[in-house]
XYZ file of C-alpha atoms in Angstrom:
717
model
C -2.387 -9.489 3.007
C -2.928 -10.027 6.663
C -4.996 -9.117 9.687
C -4.765 -8.362 13.337
C -7.625 -6.351 14.694
C -9.678 -7.841 17.434
C -10.231 -7.636 21.145
C -6.836 -8.269 22.705
C -6.789 -9.979 26.105
C -6.613 -7.671 29.080
C -3.311 -7.338 30.906
C -4.283 -9.182 34.055
C -5.850 -12.558 34.783
C -9.572 -12.395 35.048
C -9.882 -9.125 33.154
C -12.655 -8.845 30.577
C -11.643 -10.530 27.388
C -8.809 -12.559 28.918
C -8.417 -15.932 27.218
C -9.184 -18.911 29.352
C -8.448 -22.580 29.307
C -12.104 -23.503 29.564
C -14.552 -21.327 27.731
C -17.373 -23.458 28.917
C -16.724 -22.839 32.589
C -15.662 -19.363 33.622
C -14.679 -20.577 37.091
C -11.795 -22.605 35.747
C -10.397 -19.819 33.590
C -6.757 -18.838 33.801
C -4.731 -16.344 31.831
C -2.967 -17.602 28.708
C 0.177 -15.499 28.392
C 1.388 -17.916 25.723
C -1.393 -16.746 23.403
C -0.213 -13.174 23.873
C 3.190 -14.483 22.802
C 1.670 -16.278 19.817
C 0.134 -12.986 18.799
C 3.612 -11.478 18.929
C 5.020 -14.269 16.741
C 2.206 -13.781 14.254
C 2.744 -10.021 13.887
C 6.487 -10.589 13.465
C 5.767 -13.053 10.647
C 3.288 -10.702 9.006
C 5.631 -7.719 9.020
C 8.750 -9.629 7.975
C 7.074 -11.422 5.088
C 5.405 -8.226 3.906
C 8.493 -6.064 4.054
C 11.188 -8.392 2.749
C 9.492 -11.235 0.923
C 6.252 -9.822 -0.503
C 4.385 -12.949 0.596
C 1.543 -13.913 2.871
C 2.915 -15.472 6.043
C -0.212 -17.174 7.362
C -0.231 -14.650 10.204
C -3.553 -13.311 9.015
C -5.114 -16.699 9.575
C -3.525 -17.021 13.012
C -5.065 -13.696 13.983
C -8.471 -14.630 12.593
C -8.448 -17.899 14.506
C -7.313 -16.227 17.746
C -9.937 -13.516 17.354
C -12.640 -16.139 16.978
C -11.331 -17.921 20.071
C -11.088 -14.796 22.242
C -14.236 -12.973 21.182
C -16.346 -16.056 20.532
C -15.342 -17.624 23.826
C -16.187 -14.480 25.765
C -19.655 -14.270 24.235
C -20.287 -17.960 24.781
C -19.353 -17.674 28.471
C -21.758 -14.774 28.828
C -24.565 -16.567 27.004
C -24.056 -19.754 29.059
C -24.190 -17.882 32.373
C -27.777 -17.954 33.686
C -29.408 -14.541 34.126
C -26.434 -12.705 32.560
C -27.321 -9.658 30.511
C -27.693 -10.266 26.777
C -27.649 -6.610 25.835
C -25.238 -6.078 22.890
C -24.607 -2.426 23.759
C -21.713 -2.934 26.235
C -19.940 -5.274 23.818
C -20.359 -2.906 20.882
C -19.138 0.019 22.967
C -16.090 -2.027 24.013
C -15.327 -2.901 20.391
C -15.515 0.735 19.313
C -13.149 1.833 22.094
C -10.782 -1.017 21.293
C -10.621 -0.764 17.507
C -11.397 2.723 16.225
C -8.952 5.113 17.974
C -5.758 3.551 16.618
C -7.352 3.024 13.208
C -8.370 6.675 12.953
C -4.899 7.883 13.909
C -3.242 5.699 11.268
C -5.790 6.678 8.600
C -5.221 10.360 9.341
C -1.450 9.951 9.059
C -1.882 7.970 5.829
C -4.080 10.724 4.403
C -1.346 13.310 4.981
C 1.269 11.031 3.402
C -1.014 10.325 0.441
C -1.328 14.027 -0.354
C 2.395 14.571 0.169
C 3.704 11.552 -1.760
C 1.083 10.026 -4.037
C -0.067 11.606 -7.344
C -3.429 13.344 -7.396
C -4.880 10.457 -9.389
C -4.453 8.166 -6.375
C -6.328 10.396 -3.934
C -9.773 9.224 -4.962
C -8.890 5.584 -4.340
C -7.508 6.525 -0.934
C -10.699 8.465 -0.122
C -12.854 5.489 -1.131
C -10.774 3.075 0.902
C -10.626 5.404 3.917
C -14.412 5.429 4.027
C -14.457 1.667 3.486
C -11.979 1.180 6.334
C -13.935 3.373 8.727
C -17.143 1.637 7.698
C -15.573 -1.833 7.998
C -16.338 -2.890 4.430
C -12.816 -2.495 3.044
C -12.667 -6.180 2.125
C -15.654 -5.765 -0.220
C -14.106 -2.623 -1.705
C -10.973 -4.625 -2.525
C -12.989 -7.586 -3.797
C -14.688 -5.207 -6.223
C -11.294 -3.890 -7.299
C -10.024 -7.425 -7.870
C -13.052 -8.320 -10.013
C -13.253 -5.005 -11.866
C -11.046 -5.138 -14.951
C -10.916 -1.364 -15.247
C -9.422 -1.149 -11.750
C -7.378 -4.331 -11.729
C -4.139 -2.540 -12.565
C -4.383 0.069 -9.838
C -1.342 0.581 -7.649
C -1.227 -1.234 -4.311
C -3.186 0.708 -1.727
C -1.593 1.771 1.577
C -4.853 0.647 3.188
C -5.058 -2.764 1.537
C -4.216 -4.578 4.760
C -7.309 -3.260 6.542
C -9.484 -5.718 4.638
C -8.854 -8.252 7.402
C -10.055 -5.888 10.105
C -13.245 -5.401 8.130
C -13.765 -9.153 8.009
C -13.326 -9.344 11.763
C -15.555 -6.340 12.444
C -18.346 -7.881 10.386
C -17.846 -11.200 12.169
C -17.975 -9.588 15.618
C -21.307 -7.898 14.939
C -22.838 -10.942 13.238
C -21.568 -13.366 15.898
C -22.779 -11.098 18.677
C -26.270 -11.002 17.151
C -26.248 -14.765 16.550
C -25.084 -15.901 19.996
C -27.039 -13.411 22.080
C -30.117 -13.820 19.895
C -29.930 -17.625 20.154
C -29.489 -17.415 23.910
C -32.321 -14.905 24.346
C -34.710 -17.208 22.524
C -33.632 -20.591 23.880
C -31.556 -20.199 27.065
C -34.392 -20.853 29.489
C -35.959 -23.533 27.299
C -32.746 -25.520 26.705
C -31.199 -25.018 30.137
C -28.139 -27.244 30.581
C -28.370 -28.389 26.947
C -27.690 -24.896 25.592
C -23.944 -25.498 25.329
C -24.508 -28.627 23.225
C -26.733 -26.745 20.771
C -24.191 -23.935 20.542
C -21.625 -26.525 19.458
C -24.046 -27.952 16.877
C -24.795 -24.478 15.537
C -21.148 -23.434 15.319
C -20.167 -26.746 13.713
C -22.802 -26.374 10.998
C -21.797 -22.771 10.268
C -18.084 -23.639 10.198
C -18.588 -26.482 7.729
C -20.890 -24.372 5.557
C -18.389 -21.512 5.402
C -15.487 -23.880 4.662
C -17.355 -25.549 1.796
C -18.328 -22.138 0.449
C -14.669 -21.049 0.600
C -13.634 -24.042 -1.522
C -16.154 -23.249 -4.258
C -15.517 -19.500 -4.072
C -11.787 -20.051 -4.439
C -12.289 -22.223 -7.506
C -14.631 -19.651 -9.053
C -12.410 -16.593 -8.488
C -9.664 -16.872 -5.888
C -8.719 -13.178 -6.014
C -12.259 -12.202 -4.973
C -12.695 -15.080 -2.524
C -9.556 -13.902 -0.716
C -11.492 -10.888 0.601
C -14.890 -12.588 0.960
C -16.269 -12.416 4.513
C -18.281 -15.618 4.047
C -15.235 -17.483 2.709
C -13.193 -16.291 5.693
C -15.832 -16.837 8.383
C -14.871 -20.472 9.010
C -11.468 -19.412 10.317
C -13.057 -17.332 13.082
C -15.899 -19.781 13.660
C -13.421 -22.606 14.154
C -11.736 -20.541 16.866
C -15.062 -20.016 18.614
C -15.919 -23.700 18.206
C -12.634 -24.806 19.756
C -13.330 -22.408 22.604
C -16.574 -24.276 23.230
C -14.875 -27.694 23.049
C -11.789 -27.162 25.226
C -13.339 -28.563 28.452
C -12.989 -32.060 26.972
C -9.197 -31.806 26.484
C -7.376 -34.155 28.894
C -3.992 -34.779 27.289
C -0.840 -35.990 29.050
C 2.070 -33.557 29.158
C 4.183 -35.422 26.580
C 1.346 -35.206 24.044
C 0.755 -31.551 24.823
C 4.443 -30.809 24.256
C 4.572 -32.667 20.935
C 1.373 -31.030 19.669
C 2.522 -27.579 20.779
C 5.941 -27.942 19.126
C 4.466 -29.182 15.845
C 1.846 -26.430 15.832
C 4.405 -23.673 16.434
C 6.766 -25.101 13.788
C 3.891 -25.212 11.299
C 2.961 -21.581 11.951
C 6.579 -20.460 11.555
C 7.069 -22.334 8.255
C 3.690 -21.658 6.664
C 4.701 -18.521 4.781
C 7.727 -20.187 3.221
C 5.935 -23.368 2.169
C 2.501 -22.124 1.042
C 1.699 -19.347 -1.419
C -1.204 -17.957 0.573
C -1.989 -15.203 -1.936
C -3.060 -17.883 -4.416
C -4.222 -20.658 -2.063
C -6.146 -18.952 0.749
C -8.922 -19.028 1.972
C -9.229 -22.544 0.523
C -8.288 -25.869 2.124
C -4.608 -24.975 2.585
C -5.658 -22.237 5.013
C -6.345 -25.144 7.365
C -2.592 -25.351 7.895
C -2.104 -22.092 9.874
C -5.632 -22.136 11.314
C -5.405 -25.783 12.391
C -1.955 -25.206 13.870
C -3.324 -22.288 15.897
C -6.167 -24.437 17.212
C -3.732 -27.167 18.229
C -1.515 -24.636 19.989
C -4.530 -23.363 21.929
C -5.592 -26.896 22.876
C -2.070 -27.920 23.881
C -2.337 -25.910 27.111
C -6.094 -26.115 27.686
C -7.248 -27.202 31.170
C -3.699 -27.532 32.445
C -2.917 -24.974 35.138
C 0.049 -26.743 36.746
C 2.605 -26.141 33.991
C 2.706 -25.212 30.346
C 4.397 -27.290 27.627
C 7.880 -26.018 26.764
C 6.911 -24.234 23.487
C 4.069 -22.463 25.279
C 6.398 -21.412 28.087
C 8.797 -20.012 25.488
C 6.116 -17.669 24.202
C 5.501 -16.282 27.696
C 8.915 -14.571 27.572
C 8.865 -10.786 27.690
C 9.871 -10.060 24.032
C 6.968 -12.104 22.705
C 4.528 -10.617 25.203
C 5.612 -7.074 24.308
C 5.176 -7.776 20.610
C 1.731 -9.170 21.337
C 0.862 -6.032 23.284
C 1.582 -3.705 20.354
C 0.484 -6.169 17.667
C -2.667 -4.318 16.593
C -0.953 -0.959 16.187
C 2.112 -2.530 14.565
C -0.131 -4.200 12.032
C -1.854 -0.894 11.270
C 1.394 1.034 10.797
C 3.820 -1.286 8.991
C 1.967 -1.701 5.689
C 1.194 1.950 4.831
C 4.733 2.975 5.859
C 6.137 0.332 3.512
C 3.928 1.419 0.597
C 4.673 5.122 1.088
C 8.399 4.427 1.349
C 8.357 2.494 -1.920
C 6.294 5.220 -3.604
C 8.662 7.924 -2.346
C 11.847 6.116 -3.383
C 10.458 4.663 -6.621
C 11.641 1.188 -5.606
C 9.652 -1.978 -6.240
C 10.761 -3.735 -3.039
C 12.598 -2.980 0.175
C 16.193 -4.102 0.641
C 17.472 -5.150 4.064
C 18.261 -1.642 5.352
C 15.062 -0.112 3.947
C 12.990 -2.881 5.469
C 14.733 -2.599 8.814
C 14.089 1.145 8.854
C 10.402 0.645 8.006
C 10.014 -1.947 10.755
C 11.867 0.216 13.298
C 9.689 3.261 12.607
C 6.586 1.062 12.620
C 7.588 -0.374 15.980
C 8.120 3.044 17.549
C 4.809 4.380 16.214
C 3.040 1.204 17.319
C 4.397 1.543 20.861
C 3.368 5.191 21.042
C -0.079 4.461 19.604
C -0.632 1.543 21.986
C 0.412 3.389 25.141
C -0.913 6.862 24.380
C -4.004 6.188 22.246
C -5.218 2.598 22.510
C -4.773 1.923 26.225
C -6.040 5.272 27.613
C -9.189 5.161 25.482
C -9.842 1.477 25.904
C -10.740 1.657 29.563
C -12.991 4.047 31.425
C -13.978 4.619 35.024
C -16.888 2.411 35.957
C -20.216 4.093 35.589
C -21.284 2.371 38.802
C -19.076 4.632 40.971
C -21.311 6.521 43.435
C -22.167 9.982 42.169
C -20.852 11.536 45.382
C -17.368 10.212 44.638
C -17.294 11.389 41.033
C -15.469 14.631 40.276
C -17.476 17.525 38.834
C -18.292 17.431 35.108
C -15.922 20.364 34.399
C -13.070 18.442 36.030
C -13.908 15.241 34.150
C -13.932 17.118 30.823
C -10.356 18.255 31.493
C -9.085 14.719 31.880
C -6.401 13.716 29.338
C -8.517 10.787 28.165
C -11.475 13.062 27.406
C -9.232 15.451 25.493
C -7.600 12.557 23.654
C -10.956 11.018 22.805
C -12.202 14.352 21.490
C -9.107 14.749 19.296
C -9.483 11.251 17.870
C -13.180 11.818 17.228
C -12.415 15.107 15.485
C -9.799 13.368 13.330
C -12.384 10.787 12.307
C -14.925 13.453 11.406
C -12.377 15.478 9.420
C -11.135 12.372 7.596
C -14.675 11.364 6.649
C -15.653 14.864 5.541
C -12.448 15.281 3.534
C -12.960 11.952 1.777
C -16.503 12.841 0.757
C -15.421 16.327 -0.326
C -12.636 14.992 -2.549
C -14.965 12.472 -4.146
C -17.394 15.281 -4.957
C -14.537 17.312 -6.436
C -13.481 14.422 -8.658
C -17.073 13.879 -9.750
C -17.343 17.548 -10.690
C -14.083 17.385 -12.637
C -15.200 14.297 -14.508
C -18.523 15.866 -15.390
C -16.492 18.107 -17.662
C -15.677 14.986 -19.656
C -18.817 15.582 -21.705
C -16.854 18.333 -23.426
C -14.463 15.682 -24.729
C -16.967 14.748 -27.422
C -16.761 18.232 -28.904
C -13.043 18.967 -28.700
C -11.745 20.974 -31.640
C -9.779 18.726 -34.063
C -7.489 21.715 -34.689
C -6.654 22.157 -31.007
C -6.731 18.460 -30.132
C -5.612 16.491 -33.206
C -4.421 13.485 -31.197
C -3.292 10.704 -33.567
C -3.464 13.057 -36.540
C -0.388 14.843 -35.171
C 1.558 11.575 -35.423
C 0.312 10.701 -38.902
C 0.965 14.211 -40.225
C 4.304 15.380 -38.803
C 3.890 18.786 -40.496
C 0.703 19.508 -38.589
C 1.051 22.455 -36.211
C -0.241 21.614 -32.740
C -1.111 24.550 -30.460
C 0.253 24.531 -26.916
C -2.753 23.630 -24.747
C -3.410 21.513 -21.628
C -3.983 17.916 -22.645
C -7.395 16.288 -22.454
C -8.740 14.187 -20.884
C -7.179 15.530 -17.698
C -5.630 13.105 -15.218
C -8.901 13.106 -13.276
C -11.092 12.709 -16.369
C -9.029 9.825 -17.759
C -10.441 7.197 -15.398
C -13.927 7.503 -16.901
C -12.926 8.148 -20.518
C -14.035 4.656 -21.529
C -15.953 3.179 -24.493
C -19.757 3.214 -24.632
C -19.894 -0.546 -24.265
C -18.634 -0.260 -20.690
C -21.374 2.167 -19.684
C -23.926 0.086 -21.637
C -22.865 -3.128 -19.819
C -22.134 -4.744 -23.161
C -19.049 -6.593 -21.929
C -19.320 -9.573 -19.569
C -17.272 -9.327 -16.394
C -14.866 -11.955 -15.050
C -17.508 -14.172 -13.429
C -20.114 -13.755 -16.149
C -20.482 -16.334 -18.919
C -23.234 -14.470 -20.760
C -22.843 -13.413 -24.393
C -23.959 -9.794 -24.576
C -24.865 -8.808 -28.125
C -25.190 -5.021 -28.369
C -25.472 -3.164 -31.672
C -23.632 -0.015 -32.750
C -22.908 1.829 -35.984
C -25.748 1.781 -38.508
C -28.151 -0.608 -36.802
C -30.291 -0.867 -39.936
C -27.385 -1.882 -42.163
C -27.186 -5.325 -43.765
C -23.396 -5.495 -43.525
C -22.165 -6.638 -40.103
C -18.878 -6.657 -38.239
C -18.704 -8.792 -35.095
C -16.470 -7.176 -32.460
C -15.231 -10.127 -30.398
C -12.759 -10.775 -27.594
C -11.599 -8.929 -24.490
C -11.415 -5.295 -23.485
C -8.590 -4.656 -25.967
C -11.050 -5.451 -28.729
C -13.744 -3.486 -26.904
C -11.985 -0.113 -26.866
C -12.085 -0.007 -30.690
C -15.891 0.307 -30.537
C -15.565 4.087 -30.212
C -14.014 4.331 -33.695
C -16.018 1.455 -35.185
C -19.297 3.026 -34.075
C -18.458 6.274 -35.880
C -17.231 4.442 -38.979
C -20.346 2.262 -39.021
C -22.617 5.308 -39.025
C -20.515 6.937 -41.744
C -20.134 3.901 -44.041
C -23.331 2.018 -43.206
C -22.349 -1.157 -41.413
C -23.526 -2.596 -38.116
C -21.233 -3.607 -35.242
C -22.383 -6.453 -32.949
C -20.448 -7.130 -29.743
C -19.185 -10.446 -28.325
C -17.047 -9.229 -25.430
C -15.736 -10.492 -22.083
C -13.281 -8.737 -19.768
C -9.694 -9.906 -20.139
C -10.709 -12.721 -22.488
C -9.466 -12.665 -26.098
C -10.716 -15.224 -28.590
C -8.482 -18.188 -27.852
C -8.387 -21.968 -27.559
C -6.219 -21.781 -24.408
C -7.524 -24.433 -21.979
C -5.852 -22.934 -18.891
C -5.948 -19.186 -19.527
C -4.513 -16.586 -17.169
C -5.526 -12.990 -16.611
C -3.034 -10.817 -18.467
C -1.240 -8.578 -15.977
C -1.384 -10.622 -12.778
C -1.430 -14.172 -14.215
C -4.186 -15.459 -11.985
C -6.130 -18.485 -13.323
C -9.107 -17.564 -15.494
C -11.032 -20.802 -16.264
C -14.209 -18.929 -17.177
C -12.435 -17.397 -20.157
C -12.055 -20.860 -21.669
C -15.693 -21.681 -20.852
C -16.867 -18.432 -22.441
C -14.849 -19.078 -25.611
C -16.440 -22.508 -25.861
C -19.868 -20.840 -25.699
C -19.233 -17.824 -27.893
C -17.557 -19.430 -30.909
C -20.539 -21.563 -32.033
C -22.856 -18.549 -31.698
C -20.417 -16.269 -33.489
C -20.018 -18.708 -36.379
C -23.769 -19.321 -36.587
C -24.416 -15.572 -36.948
C -21.957 -15.513 -39.879
C -20.980 -11.814 -39.847
C -19.246 -10.280 -42.844
C -16.105 -9.827 -40.732
C -14.921 -10.637 -37.216
C -12.907 -7.774 -35.724
C -10.603 -8.932 -32.915
C -7.089 -8.526 -31.560
C -4.333 -10.731 -32.952
C -1.277 -10.083 -30.756
C -0.311 -9.820 -27.103
C 2.763 -8.424 -25.339
C 5.544 -10.872 -24.518
C 5.745 -11.596 -20.792
C 9.353 -12.762 -20.993
C 11.022 -10.349 -23.423
C 10.415 -7.039 -25.254
C 8.037 -6.840 -28.201
C 4.737 -8.521 -29.013
C 3.672 -11.922 -30.290
C 0.726 -13.706 -31.871
C -0.142 -16.449 -29.356
C -0.361 -19.955 -30.748
C -3.741 -20.390 -29.053
C -5.218 -17.836 -31.484
C -4.529 -20.121 -34.450
C -7.354 -22.484 -33.522
C -9.751 -19.526 -33.663
C -8.525 -18.519 -37.120
C -9.002 -22.128 -38.272
C -12.604 -22.235 -37.032
C -13.496 -18.899 -38.650
C -11.722 -19.745 -41.892
C -13.501 -23.097 -42.064
C -16.795 -21.202 -41.744
C -15.645 -18.809 -44.505
C -15.708 -15.773 -42.186
C -12.995 -13.158 -42.879
C -11.043 -11.764 -39.916
C -9.985 -8.175 -39.277
C -6.992 -8.886 -37.038
C -6.000 -5.783 -35.061
C -2.495 -5.609 -33.627
C -2.834 -5.076 -29.884
C -2.280 -1.737 -28.200
C 1.113 -1.299 -26.444
C 0.954 -1.970 -22.710
C 2.636 0.607 -20.474
C 4.989 -1.381 -18.237
C 7.827 -0.495 -15.866
C 9.820 -2.947 -13.792
C 7.580 -5.709 -15.170
C 4.485 -4.052 -13.710
C 1.758 -1.973 -15.394
C 1.952 1.761 -14.730
C -0.561 4.537 -15.313
C 0.571 7.433 -17.513
C -2.058 9.599 -15.790
C -0.403 8.908 -12.420
C 2.988 9.763 -13.891
C 1.698 13.020 -15.375
C -0.004 13.937 -12.112
C 3.330 13.424 -10.348
C 5.054 15.995 -12.534
C 6.140 13.857 -15.490
C 5.729 14.863 -19.124
C 4.548 13.160 -22.289
C 7.958 11.625 -22.932
C 9.030 10.659 -19.414
C 5.620 9.062 -18.855
C 5.905 7.009 -22.042
C 7.759 3.822 -22.961
C 10.286 2.875 -25.612
C 8.594 1.467 -28.704
C 10.993 -1.462 -28.949
C 10.024 -2.527 -25.423
C 6.395 -3.140 -26.368
C 6.330 -3.630 -30.150
C 8.407 -5.940 -32.321
C 10.003 -4.652 -35.526
C 7.147 -6.072 -37.597
C 3.569 -7.154 -36.937
C 3.727 -10.849 -35.909
C 0.304 -11.452 -37.468
C 1.776 -10.906 -40.934
C 3.607 -14.228 -40.580
C 0.267 -16.065 -40.709
C -1.422 -14.331 -43.656
C -0.182 -16.905 -46.160
C -1.584 -19.699 -43.996
C -4.968 -17.960 -43.575
C -6.076 -16.136 -46.765
C -9.130 -14.700 -44.937
C -6.914 -13.049 -42.304
C -6.739 -9.260 -42.933
C -4.272 -7.440 -40.696
C -4.806 -4.013 -39.142
C -1.931 -2.165 -37.477
C -2.383 1.242 -35.820
C 1.039 1.284 -34.151
C 2.261 4.319 -36.103
C -0.844 6.207 -35.008
C -0.070 5.426 -31.355
C 3.741 5.464 -31.179
C 6.575 7.461 -32.652
C 9.440 5.541 -34.319
C 11.342 5.369 -31.036
C 8.835 5.950 -28.234
C 5.196 5.535 -27.303
C 4.430 8.761 -25.463
C 1.696 9.441 -22.929
C 0.267 12.431 -24.828
C 0.056 13.123 -28.555
C -1.654 16.057 -30.205
C -2.784 17.394 -26.810
C -4.705 14.148 -26.136
C -3.897 11.652 -23.364
C -3.617 8.223 -24.974
C -4.463 5.914 -22.073
C -7.228 5.966 -19.503
C -5.339 3.342 -17.489
C -2.152 1.384 -18.207
C -3.186 -0.393 -21.388
C -6.555 0.803 -22.699
C -6.735 3.754 -25.088
C -8.907 6.632 -23.951
C -12.140 7.103 -25.866
C -11.009 10.638 -26.731
C -7.809 9.417 -28.379
C -9.730 6.634 -30.119
C -11.914 9.241 -31.830
C -8.778 10.772 -33.335
C -7.936 7.356 -34.833
C -11.129 7.156 -36.912
C -9.490 8.483 -40.082
C -6.555 6.044 -40.080
C -8.670 3.072 -39.014
C -11.174 3.917 -41.760
C -8.376 4.059 -44.350
C -7.039 0.637 -43.353
C -10.488 -0.969 -43.133
C -11.462 0.384 -46.550
C -8.416 -1.331 -48.006
C -9.128 -4.649 -46.207
C -12.889 -4.802 -46.725
C -13.371 -2.945 -50.027
C -16.599 -1.471 -48.637
C -15.777 2.158 -49.375
């Protein structure tokens, strides 16, 4: 993803916010049209790589660095000017006028398109992210999504790109408080030394943020990508360079070489670096450092610009830079809605060209008829005698436009809260799921008994209830999340029983707790959990998260911790999953990294109840949500998947029974799938609450068959 929000330079030299060659001396400032052009290059890279290549271009980092340079430099000039006002109110008011109008217009348009194109199940996510975008915490909303296993498979949001604006908005407010607060306390005391201490302060913060980004990336790169603290160094470096530019005294040949190399680096970054996996770590220094060098290449040199800088002062680049903010806002949601409408997974050349053309037109209109009119206002210092009457001022187009935009923002916020309340009310009905009639809602029993008559009724859970139809362990926090290495032992079933089953592994082991809990109470055995999100019992040293294949080193660490404790507790059985879907071909497989686990348990004389994994609902090599499909008008069959695509002809675990006599296989495939298809609904019950976890309601209908198989494998009843 990328970014672009931020105070854009004014359109004339000397205007507020115009970039200067020397941010330490306002008198020597001159307008940098080449940086407007660089902004245009960056937005072109962002849009092109998004639309046609599905990659990060490095443009986000260019924008972050430029924003730090522009905004940070402006605040530093103000703070370094003796007796200048340090009131934050004018700056905050300027930011609101600059950023919010265009954002509100795009969010309102996206809301209409969401209702028109997206299934009802996606509306709640849009409402949450609309509020997060307006509140400038969208990056944290997405970080939570990335770290939350239950939400990790959600479809790409049309507002995902706004995370970067949230990072910038948070930086602007924090930097404003830091610089003005520092100046208010120490400006008179430090005098001419204030600039030096600003440089020391910014240097320390930049280094601290960069070091934090390195560790955060190693811990969980997908979360670090959206982390404001991990991204702060990119903006801080821009502000720091703004404070250091007075010392640049390079000859023209060196400026030209540096400028050419910097521009070439920015242009090639997206092709050479996989930013989605590498940023905001050390490799983000490539686009950020190149941007800093490009800025410095023309610093303090008013006579002539180096050739690459002059190139970017041409009209096409300047025009792109002018509409960059609005173009950034429009291009991503239009792309996502187009793909959702057409059912395609990527845009071909003509589709992409059409998306970019429409985005460009909307960006131009938004810039000239929303952004620019509302960005500036008549000076409040105009003598009252020369001001028109209030009634006349209220009729001005800008007042009307501002009122419309404000009303749109209010309506969008109110609608988002209202929809969230509606969804909450709908989900509160989920309590009824515990008492559904087995005659009306037989679920798996309809598959196992083909002669059973199933009444025609609306399926449950509904598409809105499905999201929260999860096992008790989730609500009880009995499963460790991605970053957590704790071993959470919770007890279910008959807690007083002497016979124990250890439920161990990832969330695909976890969702069986609903049935195991009921069976434990019925047949007097205790279930103790050893669970971690997305982490099956395995000896894999470099595990990946199933679904998006991001590195998951803490899964290996957790397995190293949990196995000794699991063996020491010596349960009567360990219940865990034994297969996974193939990533490269249809069917399922028992991973070789599970064998080491079976060896350890067998050596400790602990029998294993090896459950064949649940089919994963996949289309075009990506997870899909049956609930979304049903909400879009699909039916139980069209929202299902062919059995042969997700299950092999026989259970792969059976091939290892001879090698491991204590391995007892469990296979519920016939209670989940028909001979030819795994449907979305069986016996009036929705099978999945997401793309690959069975709903708790359907799991309760599996109790009979699971009990029959476990009785045969354990001999307990």
